Structure formats: C-alpha cells, structure tokens
mmCIF file of C-alpha atoms in Angstrom:
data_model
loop_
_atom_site.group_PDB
_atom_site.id
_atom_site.type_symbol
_atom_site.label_atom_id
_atom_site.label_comp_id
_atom_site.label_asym_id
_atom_site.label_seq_id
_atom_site.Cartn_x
_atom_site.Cartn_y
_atom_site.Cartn_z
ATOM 1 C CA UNK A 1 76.896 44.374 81.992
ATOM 2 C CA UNK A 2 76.507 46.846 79.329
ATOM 3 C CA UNK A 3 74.586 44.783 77.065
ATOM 4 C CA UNK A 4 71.408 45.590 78.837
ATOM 5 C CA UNK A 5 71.517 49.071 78.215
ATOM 6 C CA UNK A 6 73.032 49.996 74.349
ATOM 7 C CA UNK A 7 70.294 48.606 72.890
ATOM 8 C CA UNK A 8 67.594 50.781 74.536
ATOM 9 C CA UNK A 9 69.498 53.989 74.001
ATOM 10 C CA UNK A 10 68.022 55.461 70.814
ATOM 11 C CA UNK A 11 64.801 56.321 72.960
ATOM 12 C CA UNK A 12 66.925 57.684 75.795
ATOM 13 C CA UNK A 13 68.201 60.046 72.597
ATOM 14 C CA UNK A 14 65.063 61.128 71.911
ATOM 15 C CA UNK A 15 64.111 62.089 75.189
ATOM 16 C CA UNK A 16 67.177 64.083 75.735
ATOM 17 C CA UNK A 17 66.935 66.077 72.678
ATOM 18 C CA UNK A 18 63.064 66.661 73.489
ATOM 19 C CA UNK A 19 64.957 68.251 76.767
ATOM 20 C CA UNK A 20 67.703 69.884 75.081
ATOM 21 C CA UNK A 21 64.518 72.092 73.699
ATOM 22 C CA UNK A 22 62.762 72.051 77.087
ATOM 23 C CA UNK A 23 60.772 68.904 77.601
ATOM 24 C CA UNK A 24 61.658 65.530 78.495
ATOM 25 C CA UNK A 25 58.914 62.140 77.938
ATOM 26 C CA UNK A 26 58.082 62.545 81.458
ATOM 27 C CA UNK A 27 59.893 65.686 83.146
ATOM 28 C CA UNK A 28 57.617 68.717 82.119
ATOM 29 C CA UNK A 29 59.382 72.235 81.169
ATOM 30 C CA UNK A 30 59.719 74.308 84.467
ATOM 31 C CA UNK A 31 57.429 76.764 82.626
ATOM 32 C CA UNK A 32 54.932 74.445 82.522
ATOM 33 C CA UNK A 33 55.159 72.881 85.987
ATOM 34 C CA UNK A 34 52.916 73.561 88.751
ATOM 35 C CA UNK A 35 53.429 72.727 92.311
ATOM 36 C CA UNK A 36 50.378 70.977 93.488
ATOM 37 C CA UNK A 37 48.195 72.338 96.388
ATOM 38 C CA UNK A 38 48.827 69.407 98.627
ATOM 39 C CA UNK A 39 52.349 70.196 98.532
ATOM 40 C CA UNK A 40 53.469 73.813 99.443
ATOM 41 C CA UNK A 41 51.597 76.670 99.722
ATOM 42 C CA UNK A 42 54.562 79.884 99.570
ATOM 43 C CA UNK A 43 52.765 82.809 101.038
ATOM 44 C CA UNK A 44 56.169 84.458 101.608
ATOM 45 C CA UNK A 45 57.383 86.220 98.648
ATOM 46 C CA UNK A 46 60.746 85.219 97.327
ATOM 47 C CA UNK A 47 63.848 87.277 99.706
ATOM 48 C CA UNK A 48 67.460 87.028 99.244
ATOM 49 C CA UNK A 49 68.946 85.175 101.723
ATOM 50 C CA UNK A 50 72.527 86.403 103.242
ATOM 51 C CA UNK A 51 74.829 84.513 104.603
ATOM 52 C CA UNK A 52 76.368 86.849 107.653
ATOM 53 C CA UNK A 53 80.110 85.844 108.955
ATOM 54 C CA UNK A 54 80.848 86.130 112.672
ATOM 55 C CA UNK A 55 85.096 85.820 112.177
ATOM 56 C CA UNK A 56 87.151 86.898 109.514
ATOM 57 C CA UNK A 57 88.704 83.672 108.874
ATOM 58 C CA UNK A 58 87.568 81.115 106.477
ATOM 59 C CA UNK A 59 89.288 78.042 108.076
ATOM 60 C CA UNK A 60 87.266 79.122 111.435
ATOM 61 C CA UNK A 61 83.890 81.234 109.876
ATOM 62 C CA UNK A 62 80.799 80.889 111.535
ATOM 63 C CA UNK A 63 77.488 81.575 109.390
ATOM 64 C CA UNK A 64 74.240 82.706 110.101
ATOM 65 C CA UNK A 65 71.608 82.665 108.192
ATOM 66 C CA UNK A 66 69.227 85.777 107.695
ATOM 67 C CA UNK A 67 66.086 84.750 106.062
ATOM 68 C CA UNK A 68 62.496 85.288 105.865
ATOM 69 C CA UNK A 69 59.921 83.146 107.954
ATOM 70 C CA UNK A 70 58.892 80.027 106.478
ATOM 71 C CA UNK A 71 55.648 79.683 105.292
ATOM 72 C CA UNK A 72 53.792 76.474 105.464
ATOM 73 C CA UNK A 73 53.197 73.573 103.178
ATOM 74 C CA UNK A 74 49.221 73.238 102.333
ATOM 75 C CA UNK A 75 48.543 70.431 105.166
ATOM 76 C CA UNK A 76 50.373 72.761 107.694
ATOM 77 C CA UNK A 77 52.623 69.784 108.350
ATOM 78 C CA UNK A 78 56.103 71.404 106.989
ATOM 79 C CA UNK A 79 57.670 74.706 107.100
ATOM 80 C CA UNK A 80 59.051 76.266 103.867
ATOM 81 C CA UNK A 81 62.155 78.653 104.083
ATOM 82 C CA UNK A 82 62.445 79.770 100.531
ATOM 83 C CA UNK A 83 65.263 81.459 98.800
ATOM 84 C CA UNK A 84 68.374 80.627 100.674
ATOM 85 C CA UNK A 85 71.367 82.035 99.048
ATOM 86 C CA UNK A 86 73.781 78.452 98.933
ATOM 87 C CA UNK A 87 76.584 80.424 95.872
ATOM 88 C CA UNK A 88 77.082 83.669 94.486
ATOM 89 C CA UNK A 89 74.141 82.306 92.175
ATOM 90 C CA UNK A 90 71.950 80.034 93.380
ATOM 91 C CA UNK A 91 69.767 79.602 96.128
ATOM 92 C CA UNK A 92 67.870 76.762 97.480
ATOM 93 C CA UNK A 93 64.473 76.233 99.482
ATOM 94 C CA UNK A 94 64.596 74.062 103.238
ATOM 95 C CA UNK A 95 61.440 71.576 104.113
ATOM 96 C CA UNK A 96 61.246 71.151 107.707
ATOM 97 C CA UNK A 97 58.918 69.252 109.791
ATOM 98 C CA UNK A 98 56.979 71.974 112.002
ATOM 99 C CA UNK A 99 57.621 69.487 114.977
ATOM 100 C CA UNK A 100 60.982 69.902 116.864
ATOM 101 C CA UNK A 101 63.401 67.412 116.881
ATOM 102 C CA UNK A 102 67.136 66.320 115.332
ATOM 103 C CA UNK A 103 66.541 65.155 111.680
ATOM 104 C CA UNK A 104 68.311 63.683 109.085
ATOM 105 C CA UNK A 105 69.280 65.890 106.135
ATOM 106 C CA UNK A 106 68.185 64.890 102.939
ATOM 107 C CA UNK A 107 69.865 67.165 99.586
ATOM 108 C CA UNK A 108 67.524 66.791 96.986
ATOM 109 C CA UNK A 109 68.606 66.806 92.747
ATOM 110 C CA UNK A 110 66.118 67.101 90.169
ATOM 111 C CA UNK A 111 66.087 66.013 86.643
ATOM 112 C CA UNK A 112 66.044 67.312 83.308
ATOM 113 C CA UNK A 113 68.371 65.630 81.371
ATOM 114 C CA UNK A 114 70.923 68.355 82.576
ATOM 115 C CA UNK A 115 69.770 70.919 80.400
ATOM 116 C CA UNK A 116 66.192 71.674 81.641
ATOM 117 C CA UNK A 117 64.492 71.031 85.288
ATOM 118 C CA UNK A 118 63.872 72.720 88.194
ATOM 119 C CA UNK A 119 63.908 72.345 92.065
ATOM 120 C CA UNK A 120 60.078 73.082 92.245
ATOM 121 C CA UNK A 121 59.945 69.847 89.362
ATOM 122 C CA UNK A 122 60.441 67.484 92.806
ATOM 123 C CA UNK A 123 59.035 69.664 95.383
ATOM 124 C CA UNK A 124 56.016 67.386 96.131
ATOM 125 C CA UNK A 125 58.642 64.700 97.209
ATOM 126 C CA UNK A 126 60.753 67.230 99.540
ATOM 127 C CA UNK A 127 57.640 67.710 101.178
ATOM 128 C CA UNK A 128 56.669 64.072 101.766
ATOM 129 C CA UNK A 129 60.173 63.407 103.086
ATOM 130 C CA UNK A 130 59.770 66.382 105.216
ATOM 131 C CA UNK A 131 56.918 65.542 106.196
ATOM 132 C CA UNK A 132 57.848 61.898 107.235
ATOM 133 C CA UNK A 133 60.678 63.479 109.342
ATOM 134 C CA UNK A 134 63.646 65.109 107.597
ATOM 135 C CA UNK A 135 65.190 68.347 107.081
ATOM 136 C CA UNK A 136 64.936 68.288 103.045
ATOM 137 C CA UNK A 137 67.216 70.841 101.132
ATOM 138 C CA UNK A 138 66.040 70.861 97.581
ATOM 139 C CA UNK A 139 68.966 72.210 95.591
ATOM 140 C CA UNK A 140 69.506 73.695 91.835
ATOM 141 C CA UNK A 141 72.367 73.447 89.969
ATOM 142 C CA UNK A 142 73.764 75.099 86.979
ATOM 143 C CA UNK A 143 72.423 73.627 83.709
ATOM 144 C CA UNK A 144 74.799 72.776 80.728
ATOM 145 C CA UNK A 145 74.761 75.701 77.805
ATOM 146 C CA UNK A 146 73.316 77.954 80.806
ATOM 147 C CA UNK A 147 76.544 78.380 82.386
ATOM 148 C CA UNK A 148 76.992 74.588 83.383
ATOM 149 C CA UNK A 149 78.746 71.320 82.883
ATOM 150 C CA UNK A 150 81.076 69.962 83.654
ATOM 151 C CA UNK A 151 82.808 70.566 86.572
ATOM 152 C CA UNK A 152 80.538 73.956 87.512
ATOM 153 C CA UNK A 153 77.206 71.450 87.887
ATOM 154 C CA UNK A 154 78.990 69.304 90.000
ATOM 155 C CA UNK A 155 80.788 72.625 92.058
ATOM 156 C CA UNK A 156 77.200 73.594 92.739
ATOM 157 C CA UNK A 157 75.782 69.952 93.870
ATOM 158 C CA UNK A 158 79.096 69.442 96.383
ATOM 159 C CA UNK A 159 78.380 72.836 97.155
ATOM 160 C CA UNK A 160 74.720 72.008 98.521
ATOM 161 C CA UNK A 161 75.860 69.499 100.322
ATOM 162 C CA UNK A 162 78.470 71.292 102.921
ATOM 163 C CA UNK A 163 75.757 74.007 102.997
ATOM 164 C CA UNK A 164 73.261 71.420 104.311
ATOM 165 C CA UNK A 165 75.554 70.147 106.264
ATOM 166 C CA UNK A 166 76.574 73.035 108.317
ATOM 167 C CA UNK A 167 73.114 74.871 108.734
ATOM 168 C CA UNK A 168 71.326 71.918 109.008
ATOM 169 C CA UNK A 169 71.213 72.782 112.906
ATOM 170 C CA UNK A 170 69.367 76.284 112.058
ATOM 171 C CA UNK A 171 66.515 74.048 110.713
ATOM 172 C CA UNK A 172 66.269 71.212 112.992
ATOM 173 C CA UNK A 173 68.443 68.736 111.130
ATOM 174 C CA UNK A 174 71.281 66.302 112.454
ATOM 175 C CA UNK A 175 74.803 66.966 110.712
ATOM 176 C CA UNK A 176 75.913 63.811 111.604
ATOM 177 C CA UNK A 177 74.017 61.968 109.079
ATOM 178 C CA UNK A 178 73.430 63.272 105.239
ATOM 179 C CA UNK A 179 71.153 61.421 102.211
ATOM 180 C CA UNK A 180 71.793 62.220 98.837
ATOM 181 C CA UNK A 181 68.637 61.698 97.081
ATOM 182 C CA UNK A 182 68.991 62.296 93.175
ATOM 183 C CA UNK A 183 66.239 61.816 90.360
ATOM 184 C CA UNK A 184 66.705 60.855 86.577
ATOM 185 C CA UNK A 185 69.928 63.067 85.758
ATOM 186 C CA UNK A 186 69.793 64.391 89.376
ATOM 187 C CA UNK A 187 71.120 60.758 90.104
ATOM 188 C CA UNK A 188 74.148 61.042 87.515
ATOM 189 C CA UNK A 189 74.568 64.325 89.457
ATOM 190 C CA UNK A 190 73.895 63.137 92.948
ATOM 191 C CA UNK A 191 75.996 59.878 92.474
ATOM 192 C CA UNK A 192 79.295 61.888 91.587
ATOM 193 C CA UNK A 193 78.608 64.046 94.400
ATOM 194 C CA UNK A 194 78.011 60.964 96.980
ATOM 195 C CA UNK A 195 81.164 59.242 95.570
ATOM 196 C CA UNK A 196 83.703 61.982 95.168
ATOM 197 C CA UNK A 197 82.002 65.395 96.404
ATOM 198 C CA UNK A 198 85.154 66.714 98.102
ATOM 199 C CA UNK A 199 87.199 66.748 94.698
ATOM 200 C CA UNK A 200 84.956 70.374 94.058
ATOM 201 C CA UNK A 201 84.770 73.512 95.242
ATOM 202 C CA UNK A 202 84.246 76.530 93.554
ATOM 203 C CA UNK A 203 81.855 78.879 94.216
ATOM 204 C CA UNK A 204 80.345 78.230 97.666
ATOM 205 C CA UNK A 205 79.588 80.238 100.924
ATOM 206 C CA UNK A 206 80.699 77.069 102.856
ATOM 207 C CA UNK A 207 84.263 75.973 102.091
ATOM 208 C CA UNK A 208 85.216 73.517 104.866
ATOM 209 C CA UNK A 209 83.241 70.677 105.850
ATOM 210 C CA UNK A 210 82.877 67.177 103.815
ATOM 211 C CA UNK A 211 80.646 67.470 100.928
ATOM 212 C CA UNK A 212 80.167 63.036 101.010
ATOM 213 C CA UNK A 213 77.361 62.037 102.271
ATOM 214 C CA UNK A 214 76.211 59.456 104.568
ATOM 215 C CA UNK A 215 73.792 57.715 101.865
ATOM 216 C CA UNK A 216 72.770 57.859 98.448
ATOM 217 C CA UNK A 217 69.160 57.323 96.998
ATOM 218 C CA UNK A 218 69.371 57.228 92.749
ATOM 219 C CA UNK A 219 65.748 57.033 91.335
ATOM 220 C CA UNK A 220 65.360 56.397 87.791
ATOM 221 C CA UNK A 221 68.899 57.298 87.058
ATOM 222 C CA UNK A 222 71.465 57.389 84.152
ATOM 223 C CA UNK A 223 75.017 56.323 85.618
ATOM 224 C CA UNK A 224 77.696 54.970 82.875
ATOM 225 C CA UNK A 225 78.007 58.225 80.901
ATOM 226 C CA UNK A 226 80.177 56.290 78.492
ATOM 227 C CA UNK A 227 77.119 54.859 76.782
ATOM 228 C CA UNK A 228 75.406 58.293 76.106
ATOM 229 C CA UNK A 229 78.721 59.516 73.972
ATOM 230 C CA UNK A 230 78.213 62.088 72.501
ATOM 231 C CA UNK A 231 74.589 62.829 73.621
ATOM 232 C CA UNK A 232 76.432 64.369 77.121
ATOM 233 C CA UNK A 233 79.154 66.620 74.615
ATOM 234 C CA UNK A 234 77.287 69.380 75.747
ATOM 235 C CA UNK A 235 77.372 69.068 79.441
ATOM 236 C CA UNK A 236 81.282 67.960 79.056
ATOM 237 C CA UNK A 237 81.871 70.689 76.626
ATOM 238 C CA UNK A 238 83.560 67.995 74.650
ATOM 239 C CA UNK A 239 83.654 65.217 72.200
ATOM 240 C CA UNK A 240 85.226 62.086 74.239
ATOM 241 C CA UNK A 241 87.555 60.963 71.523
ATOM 242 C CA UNK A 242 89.065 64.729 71.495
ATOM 243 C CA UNK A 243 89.183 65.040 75.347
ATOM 244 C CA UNK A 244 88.426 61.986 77.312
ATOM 245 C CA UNK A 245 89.434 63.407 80.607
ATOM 246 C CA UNK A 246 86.112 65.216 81.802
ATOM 247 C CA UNK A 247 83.877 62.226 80.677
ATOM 248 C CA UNK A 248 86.365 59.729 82.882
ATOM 249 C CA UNK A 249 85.790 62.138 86.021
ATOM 250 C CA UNK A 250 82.216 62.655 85.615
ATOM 251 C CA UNK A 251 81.714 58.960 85.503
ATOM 252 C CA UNK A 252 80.554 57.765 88.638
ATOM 253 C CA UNK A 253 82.119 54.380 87.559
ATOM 254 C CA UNK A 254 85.571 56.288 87.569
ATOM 255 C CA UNK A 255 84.853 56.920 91.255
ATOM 256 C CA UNK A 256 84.288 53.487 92.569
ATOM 257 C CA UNK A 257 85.938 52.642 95.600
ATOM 258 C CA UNK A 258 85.852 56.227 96.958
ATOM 259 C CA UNK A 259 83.604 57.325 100.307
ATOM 260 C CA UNK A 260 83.593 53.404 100.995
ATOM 261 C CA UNK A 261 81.162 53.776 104.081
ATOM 262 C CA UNK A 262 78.847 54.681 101.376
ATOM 263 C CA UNK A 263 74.982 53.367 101.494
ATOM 264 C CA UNK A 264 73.480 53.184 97.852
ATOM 265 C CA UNK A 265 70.050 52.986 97.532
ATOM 266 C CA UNK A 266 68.604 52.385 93.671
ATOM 267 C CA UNK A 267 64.767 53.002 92.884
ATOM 268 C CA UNK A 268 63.716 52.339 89.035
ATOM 269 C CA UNK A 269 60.396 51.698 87.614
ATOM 270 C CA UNK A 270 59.929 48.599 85.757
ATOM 271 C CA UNK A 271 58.456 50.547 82.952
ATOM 272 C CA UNK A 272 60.785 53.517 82.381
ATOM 273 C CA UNK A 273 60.659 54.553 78.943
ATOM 274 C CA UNK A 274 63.127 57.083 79.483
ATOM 275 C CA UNK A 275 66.013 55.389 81.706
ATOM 276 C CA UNK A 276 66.051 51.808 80.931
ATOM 277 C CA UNK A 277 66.397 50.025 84.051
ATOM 278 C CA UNK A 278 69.916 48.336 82.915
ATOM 279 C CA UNK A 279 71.351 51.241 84.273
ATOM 280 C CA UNK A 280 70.709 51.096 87.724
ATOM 281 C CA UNK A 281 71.112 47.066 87.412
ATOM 282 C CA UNK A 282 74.981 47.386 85.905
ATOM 283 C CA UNK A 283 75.827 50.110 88.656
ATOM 284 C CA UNK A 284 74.353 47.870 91.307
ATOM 285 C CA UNK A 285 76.560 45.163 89.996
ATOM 286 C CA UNK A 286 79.461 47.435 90.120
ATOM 287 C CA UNK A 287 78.609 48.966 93.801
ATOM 288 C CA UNK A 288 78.336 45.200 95.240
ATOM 289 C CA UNK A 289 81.500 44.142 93.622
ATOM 290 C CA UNK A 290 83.121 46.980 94.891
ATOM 291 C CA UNK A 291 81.832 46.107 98.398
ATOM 292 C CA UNK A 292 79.197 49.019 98.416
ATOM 293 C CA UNK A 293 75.850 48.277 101.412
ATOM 294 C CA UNK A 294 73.831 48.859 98.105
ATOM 295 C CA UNK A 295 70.275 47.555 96.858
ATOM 296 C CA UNK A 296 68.383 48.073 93.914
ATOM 297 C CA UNK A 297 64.420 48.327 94.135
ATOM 298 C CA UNK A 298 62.576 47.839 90.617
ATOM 299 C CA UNK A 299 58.979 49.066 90.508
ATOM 300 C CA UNK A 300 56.821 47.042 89.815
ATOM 301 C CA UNK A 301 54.633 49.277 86.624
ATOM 302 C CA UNK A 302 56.924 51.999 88.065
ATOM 303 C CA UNK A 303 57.392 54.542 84.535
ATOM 304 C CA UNK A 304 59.825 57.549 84.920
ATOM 305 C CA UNK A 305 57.621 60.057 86.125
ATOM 306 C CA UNK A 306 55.835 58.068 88.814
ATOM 307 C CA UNK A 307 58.482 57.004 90.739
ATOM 308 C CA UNK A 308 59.458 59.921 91.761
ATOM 309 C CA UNK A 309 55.455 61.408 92.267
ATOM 310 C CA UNK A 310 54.536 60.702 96.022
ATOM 311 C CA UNK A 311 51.212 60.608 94.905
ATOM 312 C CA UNK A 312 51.732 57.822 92.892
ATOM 313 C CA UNK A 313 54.624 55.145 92.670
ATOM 314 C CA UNK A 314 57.272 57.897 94.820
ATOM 315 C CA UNK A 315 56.111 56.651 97.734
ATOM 316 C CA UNK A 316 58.801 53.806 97.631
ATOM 317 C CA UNK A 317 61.319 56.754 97.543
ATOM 318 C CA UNK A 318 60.298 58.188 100.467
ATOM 319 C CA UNK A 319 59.914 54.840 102.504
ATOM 320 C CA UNK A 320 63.382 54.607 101.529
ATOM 321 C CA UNK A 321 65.124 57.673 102.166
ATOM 322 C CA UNK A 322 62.964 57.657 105.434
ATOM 323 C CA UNK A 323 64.566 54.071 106.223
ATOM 324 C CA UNK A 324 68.252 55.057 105.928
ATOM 325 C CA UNK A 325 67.596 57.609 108.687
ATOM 326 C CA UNK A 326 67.230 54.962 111.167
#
C-alpha cells in the first residue's frame, strides 16, 4: 500500500521544514494564530491549576481540582476552564457544554508537524464539539528540540488521557467512554496513544487509570513514520539505520492488534497538499485487516487546513466525533 504515498513525499518535506522554522502550508505559527471571536472569549486570566490529594497513597489518591471559574465561549454556549495543570509542565484548557448532563470526553491533539503548534491552533473545533455535547480536553504536548520526542511527547499525550479520564466527572463528562481526536501530526500522536497509551507514563499527576481510549478520530494525518525517514530524526532523536528501535515503537503500524475494541475514525481532505491522502487510505487498509470497526471519510475539496476549521470543511469532524458518542 505504500506506493500511494512515496511519491508525494517531497512536498510533505517541504512543509515540515517550513515547520521546523515555525510555519507549516496550512498550520499558522502559534505567534501568529488568533482564536476567532465566535469561538472563546477568556475573560479569566490564565491561573495555575493544583491538583490537591485527599490520601497519601498513589495506588488509592483521590484528586481535586482547584481552579478558576470558567469563562464563557463568545455564543455563551460553552464554559472554558483554562489552565489546568495535567504534568509538572503542562497544562491544558476543558470545553464544557453550560447545560448539565453526562458527556463523552473528547482529548484533543493539534498539529504542527511536531515541532510547532499549539492547543489554541484547534480551539475553534473544541468548542464546536463542546458545543454539540462533549466534555473537550484540548491538550499540549512537548514539542521535539523543545524538550520532546520521542517517548516524552507521547508520556504527555497518554498522560492527557488518564487525566481526562479521571476528572472528567468534575466537568460533566462520562468516564466510561473516551475519543481520541488527533489533527495532522496530532493524529501520528493521537493514534500511538489510542493503540498503545498504557506503555507510558512519566510525568503525570494521574498514574493509575487506562490511558486507551474508547475511539479514535485521525484528521488529515501522517501514520507510517517509516516513509518520512529521516525527516522525523529529530523527534526520534535518531537516524533509523543507527537506532531503529524508537522509530518501530512510535509507529502506530508496530502497534496493530493492540486495544482491539478500538473504533478508528479517518477524516482527510481530498485536496491535502500537505498529508497526501494515501496515508490515511494504507492505515485504513491495515486497521480493517487487522479487524479494527474503522472507516475512512475523504473530503470531498477538503485541503489540510479546512478539515479541521468548523467553519469550513471541520464540520465533518465534529459530526463524527459527535456520532461515536452515541
């Protein structure tokens, strides 16, 4: 299957060494990015968030969370909670519908090309999926040659996951039933985590608890790292011929077969300069062989950026990740 994609890999080159200096085709720089006023509108200035335990053991360690009220998003239809401490480093932001209810939980990736992006990149679709009725924690994650790679990036992803999972109560959200949505390298990202999560720790203020998910959503993503050797030395902090070992285990193609009650969902635009679609069409091949409930949606005009923009073609994500949730 892996004829569809070498020959549409110079361009993906390109793009990631546009990133490498902070700009992708179609991600902008986090310096450059806005939030747009229909999305959120964060009246609440930014407050460390503590996690507070109630025991003294970790097997049996109950948290709280202490953390500012949530402001709300510009149509008054989601609540914000910003700044919520998730590692000794990092700290994520919770959508939540203002109405009451049991959600699903929905962990959120951006892109970047794994050396740029940031959470606030793919806030606009948190807060549609919010908004459509989920609890929506949109995560960051340590960037390669800022203190990430492999296996810290993926630490922090399985991380956000058994934090969602176990405060997902505190916001209104079911436990019982976690998405994995993950965009452009967000979906490399989010796919190792769906498949094989619980093989990392580290740093985390939640260290029990599953970090596999119910169901996976990949839009526009970049799977078989074995076809972007050595554009991905960086974020393995290795050539492959010298040290194949980290590229096998950050291959979600390695991890096959694991978390086999796994539901994929795969969203690429037709037009994706950036990702050719042959990647999400070899790793639906793969999933379905393997046995995987998984199916692939190509955009019709869909280009890298606007499937992911609910404003434009991302509304097929959120119809999506809204569908798994029954």
């Amino acid at each position: 299957m892996r004829f569809r994609v070498l020959a549409l890999v110079p361009p993906l080159a390109l793009s990631l060494a546009a990133c490498a200096q902070g700009t992708t085709a179609d991600e902008p720089a986090p310096t450059t990015t806005t939030t747009p006023a229909t999305t959120t509108t964060r009246s609440v200035p930014p407050t460390t968030t503590t996690a507070v335990a109630t025991t003294s053991t970790p097997t049996t360690t109950t948290l709280t969370l202490v953390t500012a009220p949530p402001s709300l998003s510009a149509d008054g239809m989601v609540l914000i909670t910003e700044d919520v401490t998730f590692t000794s480093q990092l700290s994520l932001d919770v959508f939540s519908p203002v109405a009451p209810g049991s959600f699903p939980v929905v962990v959120v990736f951006h892109g970047g090309g794994w050396v740029g992006g940031h959470p606030d990149d793919i806030a606009p679709l948190a807060t549609a999926i919010a908004a459509g009725g989920a609890v929506v924690f949109n995560a960051p994650y340590r960037l390669a040659l800022r203190g990430g790679g492999y296996p810290m990036t993926f630490e922090d992803a399985s991380c956000a996951v058994r934090f969602a999972r176990r405060h997902a109560p505190e916001f209104g959200g079911d436990p019982g039933l976690v998405i994995v949505v993950g965009y452009s390298a967000g979906a490399h990202i989010g796919a190792i985590t769906a498949l094989a999560g619980d093989s990392f720790s580290g740093d985390c203020t939640v260290q029990s608890g599953s970090a596999l998910p119910n169901a996976f959503v990949g839009v526009a993503g970049l799977y078989d790292t074995d076809l972007l050797d050595p554009l991905m030395s960086a974020f393995f902090g290795t050539e492959r011929a010298e040290d194949p070992a980290p590229w096998e285990d950050g291959n979600p193609y390695t991890h096959i077969g694991a978390n086999p009650g796994l539901i994929v969902r795969l969203v690429q635009g037709e037009l994706d300069r950036l990702v050719p679609v042959g990647f999400a069409i070899a790793f639906e091949d793969a999933l379905d062989a393997a046995g995987y409930d998984v199916e692939l949606t190509i955009i019709e005009g869909g280009e890298h950026g606007t499937v992911v923009d609910p404003h434009t073609r991302g509304d097929e994500v959120v119809a999506t990740v809204l569908a798994l949730s029954g």
